[in-house]
Amino acid sequence: MRDSRPQQATASPRIDGNQLELFAQEFFAALKPADKPATPAQPLFKAPPPAPRHLLPSPPVAPGAPPLKRIFLGAYTIDYALRRSTRRSIGFMIDDDGLRVTAPRRCSQLDIDNAIRAKGRWIITKLLERGERRAQQKERAPIEWKDGACLPHLGGQIVLRLEQAARSHCRFDPETSQLWIGVVPGLSEWQLKERVKLWFQAEAKRLFTERLDHFAPRLGVRYRALALSSAGTRWGSCTIEGNIRLNWRLVHYPLALIDYVVAHELAHLREMNHSPAFWATVAEVYPDYDGARLALRKRSQEMPVLFTDK
């Protein structure tokens, strides 16, 4: 018999008109093409941007002299002066003006470039050091050449005293650390600086001779002659004949640093190289040579420029 009771309807979610309208908008929006162009595919490997080229200081070119040569070492552009000579090997000299290269006449430009690249790290390091030192020196106030000026001497300072005089004279008072200069009428600043420089050079010659005579017997060597140097990059040199040259500007530095340079050059009379045997020779009379090298480099960056000429 058929059940005449009404059947219970299954419940279903109710969707109103607002929901249908929202659904339709989202559906047709998905079918519309994108208004913004698609981002192009990026290359799998992207080359890095080229490194900036830093032009380091370059030597001045005298009138009529050949133009400078140029070489690229990594991010650095180096202009250098090239000189041909009868020497057998390629030599490098770096000063505050840049790099100078001396090469045998038989060497090709390719040989010279390869030699520069082989020492590229050393060359760049030295040029950057020189550039940094020159920048620091430019930032320091220059010495005023007047009565009471302080001048560097043996790691300390002496005081420049100027006095009117009929005849020029120069005397140093070690008790008061004063350098007295007799100023005659019409004396110019460059003449005053030259007079002071001559005094520094005489002091250097006297002191260097004393220190050489002190260390030479302790190393068991004899040097032949001493000469003063004004080199821009070297504190000293020694030849196999026993001729020693020391930079007179060392007289501005502490005695301990002067002794290091003196011991260094005398040690070359036993070892004409920079081998471990050489440094062992230096250590016989100057054990802390590493500390002295670092201190000399630091001091040279801090030292004011008194005389710009050689």
Tab-separated table of C-alpha atoms in Angstrom:
chain	number	residue	atom	x	y	z
A	1	MET	CA	0.000	0.000	0.000
A	2	ARG	CA	1.380	3.298	-0.946
A	3	ASP	CA	2.325	5.592	1.922
A	4	SER	CA	0.183	8.665	1.549
A	5	ARG	CA	2.295	10.707	3.969
A	6	PRO	CA	4.166	13.516	2.297
A	7	GLN	CA	7.877	12.742	1.624
A	8	GLN	CA	10.460	14.961	3.487
A	9	ALA	CA	12.511	16.982	0.982
A	10	THR	CA	16.346	16.770	1.120
A	11	ALA	CA	17.911	20.045	2.383
A	12	SER	CA	20.037	21.966	-0.133
A	13	PRO	CA	22.006	25.212	0.224
A	14	ARG	CA	20.202	28.328	-0.790
A	15	ILE	CA	22.012	30.676	-3.246
A	16	ASP	CA	20.671	34.164	-3.482
A	17	GLY	CA	20.950	36.564	-6.412
A	18	ASN	CA	23.858	38.527	-4.978
A	19	GLN	CA	26.038	35.431	-4.740
A	20	LEU	CA	25.239	34.465	-8.337
A	21	GLU	CA	26.177	37.917	-9.545
A	22	LEU	CA	29.539	37.844	-7.715
A	23	PHE	CA	30.326	34.378	-9.041
A	24	ALA	CA	29.619	35.471	-12.627
A	25	GLN	CA	31.877	38.513	-12.333
A	26	GLU	CA	34.802	36.410	-11.062
A	27	PHE	CA	34.259	33.762	-13.726
A	28	PHE	CA	34.280	36.147	-16.689
A	29	ALA	CA	37.156	38.179	-15.236
A	30	ALA	CA	39.257	35.036	-15.307
A	31	LEU	CA	38.512	34.622	-19.014
A	32	LYS	CA	39.640	38.185	-19.946
A	33	PRO	CA	43.197	38.577	-21.251
A	34	ALA	CA	45.608	40.253	-18.846
A	35	ASP	CA	45.863	44.015	-19.271
A	36	LYS	CA	49.617	44.018	-18.395
A	37	PRO	CA	52.062	42.401	-20.781
A	38	ALA	CA	53.664	39.269	-19.500
A	39	THR	CA	57.144	39.658	-17.991
A	40	PRO	CA	59.702	38.396	-20.480
A	41	ALA	CA	61.660	35.387	-19.435
A	42	GLN	CA	64.960	36.198	-17.746
A	43	PRO	CA	68.146	34.642	-19.107
A	44	LEU	CA	69.379	31.730	-17.106
A	45	PHE	CA	72.881	33.245	-16.696
A	46	LYS	CA	73.235	37.028	-16.522
A	47	ALA	CA	76.645	38.606	-17.069
A	48	PRO	CA	77.750	40.885	-14.192
A	49	PRO	CA	78.090	44.603	-14.950
A	50	PRO	CA	81.581	45.666	-15.999
A	51	ALA	CA	83.784	46.709	-13.112
A	52	PRO	CA	84.585	50.422	-12.904
A	53	ARG	CA	88.096	51.300	-14.005
A	54	HIS	CA	90.065	53.328	-11.501
A	55	LEU	CA	92.768	55.509	-13.007
A	56	LEU	CA	95.730	55.494	-10.631
A	57	PRO	CA	98.319	58.296	-10.433
A	58	SER	CA	100.610	58.395	-13.446
A	59	PRO	CA	104.094	59.887	-13.912
A	60	PRO	CA	104.343	63.385	-15.374
A	61	VAL	CA	105.437	63.580	-18.999
A	62	ALA	CA	108.280	65.977	-19.748
A	63	PRO	CA	108.159	68.050	-22.957
A	64	GLY	CA	109.425	65.949	-25.844
A	65	ALA	CA	109.275	62.713	-23.848
A	66	PRO	CA	107.447	59.664	-25.262
A	67	PRO	CA	103.811	59.238	-24.185
A	68	LEU	CA	102.892	56.990	-21.305
A	69	LYS	CA	101.986	53.346	-21.823
A	70	ARG	CA	98.676	51.946	-20.544
A	71	ILE	CA	97.697	48.563	-19.181
A	72	PHE	CA	94.538	47.242	-17.528
A	73	LEU	CA	94.901	45.140	-14.390
A	74	GLY	CA	91.450	43.976	-13.330
A	75	ALA	CA	89.423	47.074	-12.455
A	76	TYR	CA	92.482	49.323	-12.531
A	77	THR	CA	93.852	51.412	-15.370
A	78	ILE	CA	97.575	52.013	-15.010
A	79	ASP	CA	99.483	54.552	-17.070
A	80	TYR	CA	103.224	54.107	-16.709
A	81	ALA	CA	106.456	55.524	-18.061
A	82	LEU	CA	108.608	53.105	-20.064
A	83	ARG	CA	112.338	53.545	-20.478
A	84	ARG	CA	114.628	51.311	-22.506
A	85	SER	CA	118.122	50.520	-21.268
A	86	THR	CA	120.958	48.031	-21.498
A	87	ARG	CA	119.872	46.213	-18.338
A	88	ARG	CA	119.179	42.486	-18.617
A	89	SER	CA	115.840	42.334	-16.823
A	90	ILE	CA	112.672	44.380	-16.470
A	91	GLY	CA	112.688	46.686	-13.464
A	92	PHE	CA	109.868	48.498	-11.671
A	93	MET	CA	109.958	51.692	-9.630
A	94	ILE	CA	106.919	53.152	-7.847
A	95	ASP	CA	106.810	56.564	-6.223
A	96	ASP	CA	104.121	59.102	-5.410
A	97	ASP	CA	103.726	59.903	-9.113
A	98	GLY	CA	103.083	56.343	-10.250
A	99	LEU	CA	104.854	53.474	-11.993
A	100	ARG	CA	108.060	53.621	-14.022
A	101	VAL	CA	109.272	50.581	-15.925
A	102	THR	CA	112.794	50.043	-17.253
A	103	ALA	CA	113.180	47.261	-19.812
A	104	PRO	CA	115.920	45.885	-22.077
A	105	ARG	CA	115.781	47.093	-25.668
A	106	ARG	CA	115.277	43.534	-26.897
A	107	CYS	CA	112.044	43.083	-24.892
A	108	SER	CA	108.792	43.288	-26.827
A	109	GLN	CA	105.786	45.179	-25.516
A	110	LEU	CA	104.085	41.833	-24.902
A	111	ASP	CA	106.988	40.740	-22.694
A	112	ILE	CA	106.723	43.975	-20.709
A	113	ASP	CA	102.953	43.672	-20.297
A	114	ASN	CA	103.298	40.071	-19.114
A	115	ALA	CA	105.946	41.098	-16.585
A	116	ILE	CA	103.643	43.825	-15.251
A	117	ARG	CA	100.744	41.383	-14.966
A	118	ALA	CA	102.957	38.903	-13.123
A	119	LYS	CA	103.612	41.554	-10.464
A	120	GLY	CA	100.173	43.105	-10.782
A	121	ARG	CA	99.090	42.573	-7.173
A	122	TRP	CA	102.282	44.118	-5.812
A	123	ILE	CA	102.088	47.070	-8.229
A	124	ILE	CA	98.452	47.860	-7.412
A	125	THR	CA	99.091	47.555	-3.661
A	126	LYS	CA	102.039	49.955	-3.809
A	127	LEU	CA	100.212	52.450	-6.018
A	128	LEU	CA	97.218	52.464	-3.687
A	129	GLU	CA	99.509	52.968	-0.684
A	130	ARG	CA	101.199	55.883	-2.396
A	131	GLY	CA	97.886	57.385	-3.400
A	132	GLU	CA	96.531	57.064	0.124
A	133	ARG	CA	99.617	58.666	1.615
A	134	ARG	CA	99.480	61.560	-0.832
A	135	ALA	CA	95.785	62.109	-0.063
A	136	GLN	CA	96.491	62.134	3.669
A	137	GLN	CA	99.340	64.585	3.207
A	138	LYS	CA	97.123	66.942	1.234
A	139	GLU	CA	94.580	66.916	4.064
A	140	ARG	CA	97.196	67.968	6.636
A	141	ALA	CA	97.933	71.627	7.105
A	142	PRO	CA	101.315	72.548	5.570
A	143	ILE	CA	104.128	73.699	7.808
A	144	GLU	CA	104.358	77.467	8.035
A	145	TRP	CA	107.958	78.542	7.685
A	146	LYS	CA	108.043	81.106	10.455
A	147	ASP	CA	109.543	81.592	13.882
A	148	GLY	CA	108.227	78.912	16.246
A	149	ALA	CA	107.430	76.313	13.574
A	150	CYS	CA	107.757	72.681	14.714
A	151	LEU	CA	109.829	70.342	12.532
A	152	PRO	CA	110.010	66.521	12.838
A	153	HIS	CA	113.348	65.224	14.113
A	154	LEU	CA	114.210	61.712	15.366
A	155	GLY	CA	110.572	60.910	16.086
A	156	GLY	CA	110.024	64.109	18.057
A	157	GLN	CA	110.018	67.782	17.223
A	158	ILE	CA	112.444	70.652	17.188
A	159	VAL	CA	111.460	74.315	17.119
A	160	LEU	CA	112.581	76.622	14.342
A	161	ARG	CA	113.814	79.956	15.662
A	162	LEU	CA	114.492	82.856	13.324
A	163	GLU	CA	116.595	85.844	14.278
A	164	GLN	CA	117.700	88.882	12.342
A	165	ALA	CA	121.388	88.699	11.448
A	166	ALA	CA	123.906	90.455	9.247
A	167	ARG	CA	125.252	87.085	8.115
A	168	SER	CA	123.389	83.824	7.683
A	169	HIS	CA	124.093	81.181	10.293
A	170	CYS	CA	122.606	77.938	11.584
A	171	ARG	CA	123.065	76.392	15.012
A	172	PHE	CA	121.189	73.732	16.962
A	173	ASP	CA	120.700	73.826	20.725
A	174	PRO	CA	120.141	70.234	21.919
A	175	GLU	CA	119.200	71.416	25.418
A	176	THR	CA	116.174	73.360	24.196
A	177	SER	CA	115.638	71.422	20.919
A	178	GLN	CA	115.781	74.684	18.995
A	179	LEU	CA	117.252	75.244	15.550
A	180	TRP	CA	118.402	78.862	15.203
A	181	ILE	CA	118.661	80.372	11.732
A	182	GLY	CA	120.161	83.783	11.104
A	183	VAL	CA	117.889	85.625	8.692
A	184	VAL	CA	119.629	88.214	6.529
A	185	PRO	CA	117.683	90.993	4.787
A	186	GLY	CA	115.928	89.748	1.655
A	187	LEU	CA	116.018	86.053	2.601
A	188	SER	CA	113.211	84.262	0.732
A	189	GLU	CA	111.208	81.305	2.000
A	190	TRP	CA	112.795	78.824	-0.423
A	191	GLN	CA	116.252	79.930	0.758
A	192	LEU	CA	115.182	79.413	4.363
A	193	LYS	CA	113.868	75.926	3.545
A	194	GLU	CA	117.093	75.095	1.702
A	195	ARG	CA	119.156	76.167	4.711
A	196	VAL	CA	117.085	73.957	7.023
A	197	LYS	CA	117.279	71.041	4.602
A	198	LEU	CA	121.068	71.273	4.489
A	199	TRP	CA	121.128	71.071	8.269
A	200	PHE	CA	118.902	67.976	8.260
A	201	GLN	CA	121.125	66.336	5.658
A	202	ALA	CA	124.292	67.060	7.660
A	203	GLU	CA	122.617	65.601	10.754
A	204	ALA	CA	121.604	62.533	8.767
A	205	LYS	CA	125.139	61.958	7.477
A	206	ARG	CA	126.603	62.227	10.962
A	207	LEU	CA	123.990	59.977	12.572
A	208	PHE	CA	123.984	57.336	9.809
A	209	THR	CA	127.768	57.029	9.993
A	210	GLU	CA	127.537	56.519	13.737
A	211	ARG	CA	124.888	53.784	13.421
A	212	LEU	CA	126.692	52.012	10.574
A	213	ASP	CA	129.875	51.921	12.641
A	214	HIS	CA	127.865	50.517	15.536
A	215	PHE	CA	126.170	47.653	13.676
A	216	ALA	CA	128.817	46.652	11.116
A	217	PRO	CA	131.162	44.952	13.634
A	218	ARG	CA	128.238	43.133	15.232
A	219	LEU	CA	127.354	41.623	11.846
A	220	GLY	CA	130.992	40.957	10.972
A	221	VAL	CA	130.891	43.132	7.822
A	222	ARG	CA	132.629	46.231	6.517
A	223	TYR	CA	131.021	48.834	4.324
A	224	ARG	CA	132.988	50.879	1.850
A	225	ALA	CA	131.201	54.223	1.673
A	226	LEU	CA	128.025	56.023	2.721
A	227	ALA	CA	126.037	58.366	0.500
A	228	LEU	CA	122.757	60.141	1.113
A	229	SER	CA	119.739	59.403	-1.056
A	230	SER	CA	116.590	61.372	-1.844
A	231	ALA	CA	114.744	58.422	-3.399
A	232	GLY	CA	110.988	58.608	-3.316
A	233	THR	CA	110.332	54.924	-2.630
A	234	ARG	CA	113.445	53.419	-1.051
A	235	TRP	CA	114.899	53.995	2.367
A	236	GLY	CA	118.232	52.474	1.487
A	237	SER	CA	120.315	50.409	-0.894
A	238	CYS	CA	123.543	48.451	-0.838
A	239	THR	CA	125.882	47.336	-3.625
A	240	ILE	CA	128.038	44.248	-3.662
A	241	GLU	CA	131.093	46.528	-3.437
A	242	GLY	CA	129.895	47.772	-0.041
A	243	ASN	CA	128.528	51.171	-1.056
A	244	ILE	CA	125.500	52.051	1.078
A	245	ARG	CA	122.952	54.758	0.327
A	246	LEU	CA	120.468	55.873	2.979
A	247	ASN	CA	117.552	58.247	2.523
A	248	TRP	CA	118.380	61.415	4.449
A	249	ARG	CA	114.684	61.888	5.342
A	250	LEU	CA	115.082	59.033	7.815
A	251	VAL	CA	116.440	61.697	10.172
A	252	HIS	CA	112.812	62.702	10.781
A	253	TYR	CA	112.008	59.234	12.185
A	254	PRO	CA	112.753	57.577	15.552
A	255	LEU	CA	116.237	56.197	16.048
A	256	ALA	CA	114.850	52.658	16.328
A	257	LEU	CA	113.540	52.846	12.742
A	258	ILE	CA	116.818	54.293	11.497
A	259	ASP	CA	118.619	51.368	13.130
A	260	TYR	CA	116.335	48.931	11.319
A	261	VAL	CA	117.184	50.409	7.905
A	262	VAL	CA	120.893	50.481	8.763
A	263	ALA	CA	120.840	46.835	9.898
A	264	HIS	CA	118.853	45.900	6.777
A	265	GLU	CA	121.415	47.366	4.399
A	266	LEU	CA	124.426	46.002	6.279
A	267	ALA	CA	122.863	42.525	6.235
A	268	HIS	CA	122.982	42.680	2.437
A	269	LEU	CA	126.766	42.550	2.665
A	270	ARG	CA	126.303	38.928	3.811
A	271	GLU	CA	123.136	38.058	1.867
A	272	MET	CA	122.523	40.067	-1.321
A	273	ASN	CA	118.856	39.026	-1.446
A	274	HIS	CA	115.738	38.861	0.717
A	275	SER	CA	115.866	35.142	1.441
A	276	PRO	CA	115.156	33.573	4.855
A	277	ALA	CA	118.927	33.606	5.428
A	278	PHE	CA	118.927	37.374	4.901
A	279	TRP	CA	116.163	38.006	7.433
A	280	ALA	CA	117.908	35.712	9.893
A	281	THR	CA	120.983	37.921	9.490
A	282	VAL	CA	118.937	41.054	10.195
A	283	ALA	CA	117.426	39.368	13.260
A	284	GLU	CA	120.903	38.876	14.750
A	285	VAL	CA	121.027	42.601	15.541
A	286	TYR	CA	117.399	43.671	15.064
A	287	PRO	CA	114.949	40.903	16.077
A	288	ASP	CA	111.733	42.913	15.625
A	289	TYR	CA	112.287	43.745	11.972
A	290	ASP	CA	108.649	42.982	11.091
A	291	GLY	CA	107.399	45.509	13.620
A	292	ALA	CA	109.869	48.085	12.343
A	293	ARG	CA	108.743	47.623	8.742
A	294	LEU	CA	105.114	48.197	9.691
A	295	ALA	CA	105.958	51.182	11.879
A	296	LEU	CA	108.058	52.753	9.135
A	297	ARG	CA	105.219	52.404	6.649
A	298	LYS	CA	102.714	53.907	9.085
A	299	ARG	CA	104.997	56.787	9.999
A	300	SER	CA	105.693	57.579	6.364
A	301	GLN	CA	101.951	58.020	5.782
A	302	GLU	CA	101.673	60.408	8.729
A	303	MET	CA	104.829	62.418	8.102
A	304	PRO	CA	104.199	65.978	6.853
A	305	VAL	CA	105.906	67.068	3.665
A	306	LEU	CA	108.600	69.605	4.451
A	307	PHE	CA	110.441	69.685	1.155
A	308	THR	CA	108.738	68.858	-2.147
A	309	ASP	CA	111.947	68.901	-4.161
A	310	LYS	CA	114.370	66.000	-4.237
